[in-house]
Structures are given as structure tokens and as C-alpha cells.
Amino acid sequence: EVQLLESGGVLVQPGGSLRLSCAASGFTFSSHAMTWVRQAPGKGLDWVSLISGSGRSTYYADSVKGRFTISRDNSKNTLYLQMNSLRAEDTAIYYCAKAPTPDYYDSWGQGTLVTVSS
Amino acid sequence: EIVLTQSPDFQSVTPKEKVTITCRASQSIGTSLHWYQQKPDQSPKLLIKYASQSFSGVPSRFSGSGSGTDFTLTINSLESEDTATYYCHQSSSLPQTFGQGTKVEIK
């Protein structure tokens, strides 16, 4: 059974940094692209970033480019999102999801809440 | 950036009624369109991939159609457990984008 468990979400001040983790199990992690999608409170889904199975290719939404970095450690079956220069508008639940192809997401974690506020 | 516009934003329907949700893309995306269901306080779940391919384990009352710029998600014979928000998602070009969501409630 595929399991994705996000962690690292906390309350952080504007301008601060945070690293989210997503621990994966139940599938061959290195064979799949992975993604981060966020959801602001009461709002819709917002695509954040995508990384290839090898980790060599990464893609970002314009709103986070230059501030967020997606990475993965295939030896630890873990996906990361390094978030710098955080803004109030980054406040959201952050979901990691598995991508059998880079096109669609067939398994999602339960999400971790990031709150950016002073 | 490709903008996906869903209609309606909200729909209140009676059980066993047929539900149709549309998703229009701001430019042609072929069939690189996927549908997700998000129930209250839950993570999204994949329903349909590549416009019309049902995902494993999804009830047969859910179906998708369309190509190019116009897509449809149909729920035949709505059940109470289908109360949720439904999102379309395009992967034709980066950045990938989602529609704003359609909330479906049971009357």
C-alpha cells in the first residue's frame, strides 16, 4: 500500500525558512516523479513543484521560483521542499503526491500545514 | 500559463441525479486533463486521467470526456458519498495548473 507522510509544517515568521519532508513507502520511490501541491485555507489546489524520479529535473510555479527548492533522497525514500523567504501568501496545507507519469498524481499524503505570520 | 475555468462553481443536486461539470482551458491541451475529488477535510483523490481514462477503483458512475479546450466530468446517479469538491488539472505545459474547483452538495 502506498503511503506518503508529510511533516515539517509549523508557524513561521515572514521572511523565514522551513523544510518540509514527505516520507514514502509501498512503491519504488526512485521510479516515480513526485510533486508538491498546496491549498490555502478555504481555497483551491495550487501546483507548486515537480521533480523527476532521478531528481535531475525540477520544475516550479512562478510564485515560488527562486524561493523554494524541491529535492529528493532516493536512498531514504524521502521528498523535500526547502522554503525560503516565506510570505503570508505561502500559508497553506502542503501535500506531496506520487506521479506515475509527470502528468497526473495517483496517491496523495494527508498534508502538513504551513502558517506564515508574525 | 494555461488557465482552467470550471463551471459551475457550486451545484446542489438530489441523489440519483446526473451531474455534469465542465472545465475549459485557455488554450488547447490535447487530452492532458485530469480530474480529482476532494471530500471535506481529506486529501484529493484521482478520478480520471487523460480526459477519459478511469483510475483504478473509481466507481463506474464517474466518467470523463473531451479534448482540446473543453472537458466534462459526469457523475451518473449521484450518491450521498459524492459530496465533494471536484478539480480539473492540466499537465500539457508548465506550470501545471488546476481549475478553481466545483463544489457538489446533496440536497
PDB file of C-alpha atoms in Angstrom:
ATOM      1  CA  GLU A   1       0.000   0.000   0.000  1.00  0.00           C
ATOM      2  CA  VAL A   2       1.323   3.410  -0.972  1.00  0.00           C
ATOM      3  CA  GLN A   3       1.876   5.735   1.979  1.00  0.00           C
ATOM      4  CA  LEU A   4       3.014   9.339   1.882  1.00  0.00           C
ATOM      5  CA  LEU A   5       3.596  11.128   5.184  1.00  0.00           C
ATOM      6  CA  GLU A   6       4.371  14.827   5.182  1.00  0.00           C
ATOM      7  CA  SER A   7       5.984  16.612   8.100  1.00  0.00           C
ATOM      8  CA  GLY A   8       7.655  19.890   8.969  1.00  0.00           C
ATOM      9  CA  GLY A   9       4.748  22.296   8.825  1.00  0.00           C
ATOM     10  CA  VAL A  10       4.816  24.930  11.568  1.00  0.00           C
ATOM     11  CA  LEU A  11       4.127  28.584  12.294  1.00  0.00           C
ATOM     12  CA  VAL A  12       6.945  30.708  10.858  1.00  0.00           C
ATOM     13  CA  GLN A  13       7.506  34.439  10.590  1.00  0.00           C
ATOM     14  CA  PRO A  14       7.506  36.252   7.246  1.00  0.00           C
ATOM     15  CA  GLY A  15      10.943  36.053   5.678  1.00  0.00           C
ATOM     16  CA  GLY A  16      11.702  32.819   7.470  1.00  0.00           C
ATOM     17  CA  SER A  17      12.655  29.390   6.165  1.00  0.00           C
ATOM     18  CA  LEU A  18      11.262  25.904   6.527  1.00  0.00           C
ATOM     19  CA  ARG A  19      11.922  22.443   5.140  1.00  0.00           C
ATOM     20  CA  LEU A  20       9.064  20.058   4.514  1.00  0.00           C
ATOM     21  CA  SER A  21       9.583  16.313   4.222  1.00  0.00           C
ATOM     22  CA  CYS A  22       7.491  13.571   2.661  1.00  0.00           C
ATOM     23  CA  ALA A  23       8.327  10.005   3.663  1.00  0.00           C
ATOM     24  CA  ALA A  24       7.238   7.479   1.039  1.00  0.00           C
ATOM     25  CA  SER A  25       6.635   3.750   1.276  1.00  0.00           C
ATOM     26  CA  GLY A  26       4.850   0.977  -0.578  1.00  0.00           C
ATOM     27  CA  PHE A  27       6.299   1.655  -4.031  1.00  0.00           C
ATOM     28  CA  THR A  28       9.637   2.005  -5.826  1.00  0.00           C
ATOM     29  CA  PHE A  29      10.279   5.630  -4.900  1.00  0.00           C
ATOM     30  CA  SER A  30      13.113   6.294  -7.337  1.00  0.00           C
ATOM     31  CA  SER A  31      10.969   5.220 -10.295  1.00  0.00           C
ATOM     32  CA  HIS A  32       8.374   7.942  -9.847  1.00  0.00           C
ATOM     33  CA  ALA A  33       8.249  11.692 -10.217  1.00  0.00           C
ATOM     34  CA  MET A  34       6.903  13.476  -7.158  1.00  0.00           C
ATOM     35  CA  THR A  35       5.123  16.741  -6.688  1.00  0.00           C
ATOM     36  CA  TRP A  36       4.112  19.325  -4.083  1.00  0.00           C
ATOM     37  CA  VAL A  37       0.649  20.878  -4.284  1.00  0.00           C
ATOM     38  CA  ARG A  38      -0.656  23.385  -1.758  1.00  0.00           C
ATOM     39  CA  GLN A  39      -4.065  24.565  -0.634  1.00  0.00           C
ATOM     40  CA  ALA A  40      -4.602  27.851   1.174  1.00  0.00           C
ATOM     41  CA  PRO A  41      -7.310  27.758   3.864  1.00  0.00           C
ATOM     42  CA  GLY A  42     -10.715  27.502   2.191  1.00  0.00           C
ATOM     43  CA  LYS A  43      -9.195  27.780  -1.290  1.00  0.00           C
ATOM     44  CA  GLY A  44      -8.457  25.520  -4.251  1.00  0.00           C
ATOM     45  CA  LEU A  45      -5.447  23.436  -5.224  1.00  0.00           C
ATOM     46  CA  ASP A  46      -2.255  25.229  -6.307  1.00  0.00           C
ATOM     47  CA  TRP A  47       0.573  23.370  -8.067  1.00  0.00           C
ATOM     48  CA  VAL A  48       3.959  24.184  -6.511  1.00  0.00           C
ATOM     49  CA  SER A  49       6.740  21.974  -7.866  1.00  0.00           C
ATOM     50  CA  LEU A  50       7.632  18.683  -9.577  1.00  0.00           C
ATOM     51  CA  ILE A  51      10.779  16.564  -9.525  1.00  0.00           C
ATOM     52  CA  SER A  52      11.737  13.637 -11.727  1.00  0.00           C
ATOM     53  CA  GLY A  53      12.454  10.198 -10.311  1.00  0.00           C
ATOM     54  CA  SER A  54      16.205  10.690 -10.555  1.00  0.00           C
ATOM     55  CA  GLY A  55      16.000  14.190  -9.121  1.00  0.00           C
ATOM     56  CA  ARG A  56      17.843  15.660 -12.100  1.00  0.00           C
ATOM     57  CA  SER A  57      14.850  17.605 -13.417  1.00  0.00           C
ATOM     58  CA  THR A  58      12.877  20.081 -11.341  1.00  0.00           C
ATOM     59  CA  TYR A  59      10.055  22.469 -12.163  1.00  0.00           C
ATOM     60  CA  TYR A  60       8.406  25.296 -10.208  1.00  0.00           C
ATOM     61  CA  ALA A  61       5.399  27.578 -10.201  1.00  0.00           C
ATOM     62  CA  ASP A  62       6.359  31.177 -10.911  1.00  0.00           C
ATOM     63  CA  SER A  63       5.093  32.194  -7.472  1.00  0.00           C
ATOM     64  CA  VAL A  64       7.769  30.117  -5.705  1.00  0.00           C
ATOM     65  CA  LYS A  65      10.615  30.088  -8.239  1.00  0.00           C
ATOM     66  CA  GLY A  66      13.841  31.296  -6.654  1.00  0.00           C
ATOM     67  CA  ARG A  67      12.456  30.851  -3.127  1.00  0.00           C
ATOM     68  CA  PHE A  68      11.553  27.144  -2.932  1.00  0.00           C
ATOM     69  CA  THR A  69      13.726  24.157  -3.800  1.00  0.00           C
ATOM     70  CA  ILE A  70      12.404  20.650  -4.357  1.00  0.00           C
ATOM     71  CA  SER A  71      14.761  17.714  -3.815  1.00  0.00           C
ATOM     72  CA  ARG A  72      14.699  14.032  -3.005  1.00  0.00           C
ATOM     73  CA  ASP A  73      16.859  11.404  -1.335  1.00  0.00           C
ATOM     74  CA  ASN A  74      16.094   8.125  -3.069  1.00  0.00           C
ATOM     75  CA  SER A  75      18.194   6.209  -0.529  1.00  0.00           C
ATOM     76  CA  LYS A  76      15.830   7.408   2.187  1.00  0.00           C
ATOM     77  CA  ASN A  77      12.613   7.347   0.103  1.00  0.00           C
ATOM     78  CA  THR A  78      12.030  10.958   1.080  1.00  0.00           C
ATOM     79  CA  LEU A  79      10.935  14.066  -0.802  1.00  0.00           C
ATOM     80  CA  TYR A  80      11.761  17.560   0.438  1.00  0.00           C
ATOM     81  CA  LEU A  81      10.660  21.136  -0.100  1.00  0.00           C
ATOM     82  CA  GLN A  82      13.024  23.827   1.131  1.00  0.00           C
ATOM     83  CA  MET A  83      11.053  27.034   1.533  1.00  0.00           C
ATOM     84  CA  ASN A  84      12.909  30.345   1.942  1.00  0.00           C
ATOM     85  CA  SER A  85      11.789  33.984   2.094  1.00  0.00           C
ATOM     86  CA  LEU A  86       8.344  32.874   3.189  1.00  0.00           C
ATOM     87  CA  ARG A  87       5.385  35.189   2.691  1.00  0.00           C
ATOM     88  CA  ALA A  88       1.921  35.336   4.200  1.00  0.00           C
ATOM     89  CA  GLU A  89       0.508  34.069   0.899  1.00  0.00           C
ATOM     90  CA  ASP A  90       2.505  30.845   1.286  1.00  0.00           C
ATOM     91  CA  THR A  91       0.219  29.889   4.173  1.00  0.00           C
ATOM     92  CA  ALA A  92      -1.385  26.602   3.128  1.00  0.00           C
ATOM     93  CA  ILE A  93      -1.633  22.884   3.596  1.00  0.00           C
ATOM     94  CA  TYR A  94       1.192  21.340   1.580  1.00  0.00           C
ATOM     95  CA  TYR A  95       0.533  17.946   0.012  1.00  0.00           C
ATOM     96  CA  CYS A  96       3.070  15.646  -1.563  1.00  0.00           C
ATOM     97  CA  ALA A  97       1.817  13.325  -4.256  1.00  0.00           C
ATOM     98  CA  LYS A  98       3.157  10.470  -6.357  1.00  0.00           C
ATOM     99  CA  ALA A  99       3.209  10.833 -10.132  1.00  0.00           C
ATOM    100  CA  PRO A 100       3.222   7.578 -12.148  1.00  0.00           C
ATOM    101  CA  THR A 101       3.977   9.839 -15.066  1.00  0.00           C
ATOM    102  CA  PRO A 102       4.782  13.562 -14.634  1.00  0.00           C
ATOM    103  CA  ASP A 103       1.203  14.246 -15.800  1.00  0.00           C
ATOM    104  CA  TYR A 104      -1.079  13.081 -13.010  1.00  0.00           C
ATOM    105  CA  TYR A 105      -0.997  12.266  -9.310  1.00  0.00           C
ATOM    106  CA  ASP A 106      -2.402   8.954  -8.122  1.00  0.00           C
ATOM    107  CA  SER A 107      -1.580   8.992  -4.393  1.00  0.00           C
ATOM    108  CA  TRP A 108      -1.563  11.946  -2.018  1.00  0.00           C
ATOM    109  CA  GLY A 109      -0.366  12.430   1.547  1.00  0.00           C
ATOM    110  CA  GLN A 110      -2.526  13.860   4.298  1.00  0.00           C
ATOM    111  CA  GLY A 111      -0.804  17.241   4.104  1.00  0.00           C
ATOM    112  CA  THR A 112       1.142  19.439   6.502  1.00  0.00           C
ATOM    113  CA  LEU A 113       0.076  22.959   7.473  1.00  0.00           C
ATOM    114  CA  VAL A 114       2.458  25.869   6.991  1.00  0.00           C
ATOM    115  CA  THR A 115       1.414  29.155   8.569  1.00  0.00           C
ATOM    116  CA  VAL A 116       3.383  32.301   7.790  1.00  0.00           C
ATOM    117  CA  SER A 117       2.512  35.030  10.251  1.00  0.00           C
ATOM    118  CA  SER A 118       4.120  37.446  12.666  1.00  0.00           C
TER     119      SER A 118
ATOM    120  CA  GLU B   1       0.196  29.900 -18.057  1.00  0.00           C
ATOM    121  CA  ILE B   2      -2.848  27.855 -19.040  1.00  0.00           C
ATOM    122  CA  VAL B   3      -5.971  28.889 -17.144  1.00  0.00           C
ATOM    123  CA  LEU B   4      -8.615  26.270 -16.409  1.00  0.00           C
ATOM    124  CA  THR B   5     -12.131  27.568 -15.776  1.00  0.00           C
ATOM    125  CA  GLN B   6     -14.664  25.204 -14.242  1.00  0.00           C
ATOM    126  CA  SER B   7     -18.427  25.634 -14.272  1.00  0.00           C
ATOM    127  CA  PRO B   8     -20.470  25.747 -12.239  1.00  0.00           C
ATOM    128  CA  ASP B   9     -18.698  26.803  -9.038  1.00  0.00           C
ATOM    129  CA  PHE B  10     -21.370  25.130  -6.954  1.00  0.00           C
ATOM    130  CA  GLN B  11     -24.077  22.594  -7.599  1.00  0.00           C
ATOM    131  CA  SER B  12     -26.750  21.279  -5.257  1.00  0.00           C
ATOM    132  CA  VAL B  13     -28.306  18.073  -6.542  1.00  0.00           C
ATOM    133  CA  THR B  14     -30.665  15.339  -5.378  1.00  0.00           C
ATOM    134  CA  PRO B  15     -29.496  11.727  -5.019  1.00  0.00           C
ATOM    135  CA  LYS B  16     -29.559   9.695  -8.249  1.00  0.00           C
ATOM    136  CA  GLU B  17     -29.444  12.888 -10.313  1.00  0.00           C
ATOM    137  CA  LYS B  18     -26.840  13.225 -13.075  1.00  0.00           C
ATOM    138  CA  VAL B  19     -24.099  15.810 -12.514  1.00  0.00           C
ATOM    139  CA  THR B  20     -22.074  17.463 -15.265  1.00  0.00           C
ATOM    140  CA  ILE B  21     -19.039  19.629 -14.528  1.00  0.00           C
ATOM    141  CA  THR B  22     -17.184  21.375 -17.318  1.00  0.00           C
ATOM    142  CA  CYS B  23     -13.584  22.536 -17.494  1.00  0.00           C
ATOM    143  CA  ARG B  24     -12.442  24.931 -20.200  1.00  0.00           C
ATOM    144  CA  ALA B  25      -8.769  25.527 -20.956  1.00  0.00           C
ATOM    145  CA  SER B  26      -7.449  28.874 -22.156  1.00  0.00           C
ATOM    146  CA  GLN B  27      -5.596  27.070 -24.972  1.00  0.00           C
ATOM    147  CA  SER B  28      -5.597  23.608 -26.453  1.00  0.00           C
ATOM    148  CA  ILE B  29      -4.177  20.932 -24.144  1.00  0.00           C
ATOM    149  CA  GLY B  30      -4.995  17.778 -26.100  1.00  0.00           C
ATOM    150  CA  THR B  31      -6.102  15.202 -23.536  1.00  0.00           C
ATOM    151  CA  SER B  32      -3.637  16.220 -20.805  1.00  0.00           C
ATOM    152  CA  LEU B  33      -6.512  16.839 -18.422  1.00  0.00           C
ATOM    153  CA  HIS B  34      -7.154  15.009 -15.169  1.00  0.00           C
ATOM    154  CA  TRP B  35      -9.925  15.104 -12.564  1.00  0.00           C
ATOM    155  CA  TYR B  36      -9.682  14.851  -8.774  1.00  0.00           C
ATOM    156  CA  GLN B  37     -12.235  14.585  -5.987  1.00  0.00           C
ATOM    157  CA  GLN B  38     -11.621  16.181  -2.595  1.00  0.00           C
ATOM    158  CA  LYS B  39     -14.029  15.381   0.208  1.00  0.00           C
ATOM    159  CA  PRO B  40     -14.211  17.708   3.239  1.00  0.00           C
ATOM    160  CA  ASP B  41     -11.072  17.501   5.387  1.00  0.00           C
ATOM    161  CA  GLN B  42      -9.487  14.898   3.122  1.00  0.00           C
ATOM    162  CA  SER B  43      -6.709  14.833   0.557  1.00  0.00           C
ATOM    163  CA  PRO B  44      -7.581  14.894  -3.147  1.00  0.00           C
ATOM    164  CA  LYS B  45      -8.125  11.596  -4.937  1.00  0.00           C
ATOM    165  CA  LEU B  46      -7.590  10.874  -8.623  1.00  0.00           C
ATOM    166  CA  LEU B  47     -10.764  10.028 -10.561  1.00  0.00           C
ATOM    167  CA  ILE B  48      -9.941  10.382 -14.255  1.00  0.00           C
ATOM    168  CA  LYS B  49      -6.634  10.663 -16.107  1.00  0.00           C
ATOM    169  CA  TYR B  50      -6.015  11.856 -19.656  1.00  0.00           C
ATOM    170  CA  ALA B  51      -9.537  13.240 -20.011  1.00  0.00           C
ATOM    171  CA  SER B  52     -11.393   9.935 -20.184  1.00  0.00           C
ATOM    172  CA  GLN B  53      -9.390   7.124 -18.574  1.00  0.00           C
ATOM    173  CA  SER B  54     -10.913   5.980 -15.289  1.00  0.00           C
ATOM    174  CA  PHE B  55      -8.465   5.422 -12.460  1.00  0.00           C
ATOM    175  CA  SER B  56      -8.382   2.026 -10.814  1.00  0.00           C
ATOM    176  CA  GLY B  57     -11.041   1.528  -8.150  1.00  0.00           C
ATOM    177  CA  VAL B  58     -13.121   4.559  -9.087  1.00  0.00           C
ATOM    178  CA  PRO B  59     -16.862   3.789  -9.302  1.00  0.00           C
ATOM    179  CA  SER B  60     -18.166   3.445 -12.839  1.00  0.00           C
ATOM    180  CA  ARG B  61     -20.653   6.288 -12.355  1.00  0.00           C
ATOM    181  CA  PHE B  62     -17.717   8.704 -12.824  1.00  0.00           C
ATOM    182  CA  SER B  63     -16.682   9.359 -16.426  1.00  0.00           C
ATOM    183  CA  GLY B  64     -14.762  11.984 -18.341  1.00  0.00           C
ATOM    184  CA  SER B  65     -14.736  13.247 -21.903  1.00  0.00           C
ATOM    185  CA  GLY B  66     -13.338  15.977 -24.078  1.00  0.00           C
ATOM    186  CA  SER B  67     -10.184  17.126 -25.817  1.00  0.00           C
ATOM    187  CA  GLY B  68      -8.580  20.365 -26.899  1.00  0.00           C
ATOM    188  CA  THR B  69     -10.113  23.074 -24.737  1.00  0.00           C
ATOM    189  CA  ASP B  70     -13.427  21.636 -23.481  1.00  0.00           C
ATOM    190  CA  PHE B  71     -13.752  18.816 -20.996  1.00  0.00           C
ATOM    191  CA  THR B  72     -16.539  17.268 -18.952  1.00  0.00           C
ATOM    192  CA  LEU B  73     -16.734  15.214 -15.791  1.00  0.00           C
ATOM    193  CA  THR B  74     -20.021  13.334 -15.462  1.00  0.00           C
ATOM    194  CA  ILE B  75     -21.358  11.653 -12.351  1.00  0.00           C
ATOM    195  CA  ASN B  76     -24.238   9.360 -13.243  1.00  0.00           C
ATOM    196  CA  SER B  77     -26.734   8.703 -10.469  1.00  0.00           C
ATOM    197  CA  LEU B  78     -25.176  10.816  -7.717  1.00  0.00           C
ATOM    198  CA  GLU B  79     -24.748   9.159  -4.337  1.00  0.00           C
ATOM    199  CA  SER B  80     -24.531  10.904  -0.955  1.00  0.00           C
ATOM    200  CA  GLU B  81     -20.854   9.933  -0.640  1.00  0.00           C
ATOM    201  CA  ASP B  82     -20.087  12.011  -3.755  1.00  0.00           C
ATOM    202  CA  THR B  83     -20.432  15.252  -1.764  1.00  0.00           C
ATOM    203  CA  ALA B  84     -17.066  16.855  -2.524  1.00  0.00           C
ATOM    204  CA  THR B  85     -15.198  19.484  -4.470  1.00  0.00           C
ATOM    205  CA  TYR B  86     -14.013  18.411  -7.899  1.00  0.00           C
ATOM    206  CA  TYR B  87     -10.926  19.831  -9.606  1.00  0.00           C
ATOM    207  CA  CYS B  88      -9.583  19.589 -13.130  1.00  0.00           C
ATOM    208  CA  HIS B  89      -5.806  19.706 -13.680  1.00  0.00           C
ATOM    209  CA  GLN B  90      -3.743  20.199 -16.826  1.00  0.00           C
ATOM    210  CA  SER B  91      -0.295  18.799 -17.460  1.00  0.00           C
ATOM    211  CA  SER B  92       0.094  19.897 -21.086  1.00  0.00           C
ATOM    212  CA  SER B  93       2.519  22.688 -20.246  1.00  0.00           C
ATOM    213  CA  LEU B  94       4.378  24.088 -17.290  1.00  0.00           C
ATOM    214  CA  PRO B  95       3.400  25.418 -14.902  1.00  0.00           C
ATOM    215  CA  GLN B  96       0.784  22.776 -14.356  1.00  0.00           C
ATOM    216  CA  THR B  97      -2.476  24.341 -13.205  1.00  0.00           C
ATOM    217  CA  PHE B  98      -5.746  23.415 -11.536  1.00  0.00           C
ATOM    218  CA  GLY B  99      -9.260  24.686 -12.073  1.00  0.00           C
ATOM    219  CA  GLN B 100     -10.851  26.668  -9.247  1.00  0.00           C
ATOM    220  CA  GLY B 101     -12.998  23.717  -8.183  1.00  0.00           C
ATOM    221  CA  THR B 102     -16.682  22.795  -8.311  1.00  0.00           C
ATOM    222  CA  LYS B 103     -18.412  22.048  -5.037  1.00  0.00           C
ATOM    223  CA  VAL B 104     -21.157  19.424  -5.273  1.00  0.00           C
ATOM    224  CA  GLU B 105     -23.616  19.101  -2.432  1.00  0.00           C
ATOM    225  CA  ILE B 106     -26.560  16.790  -1.896  1.00  0.00           C
ATOM    226  CA  LYS B 107     -29.966  18.464  -1.498  1.00  0.00           C
TER     227      LYS B 107
END
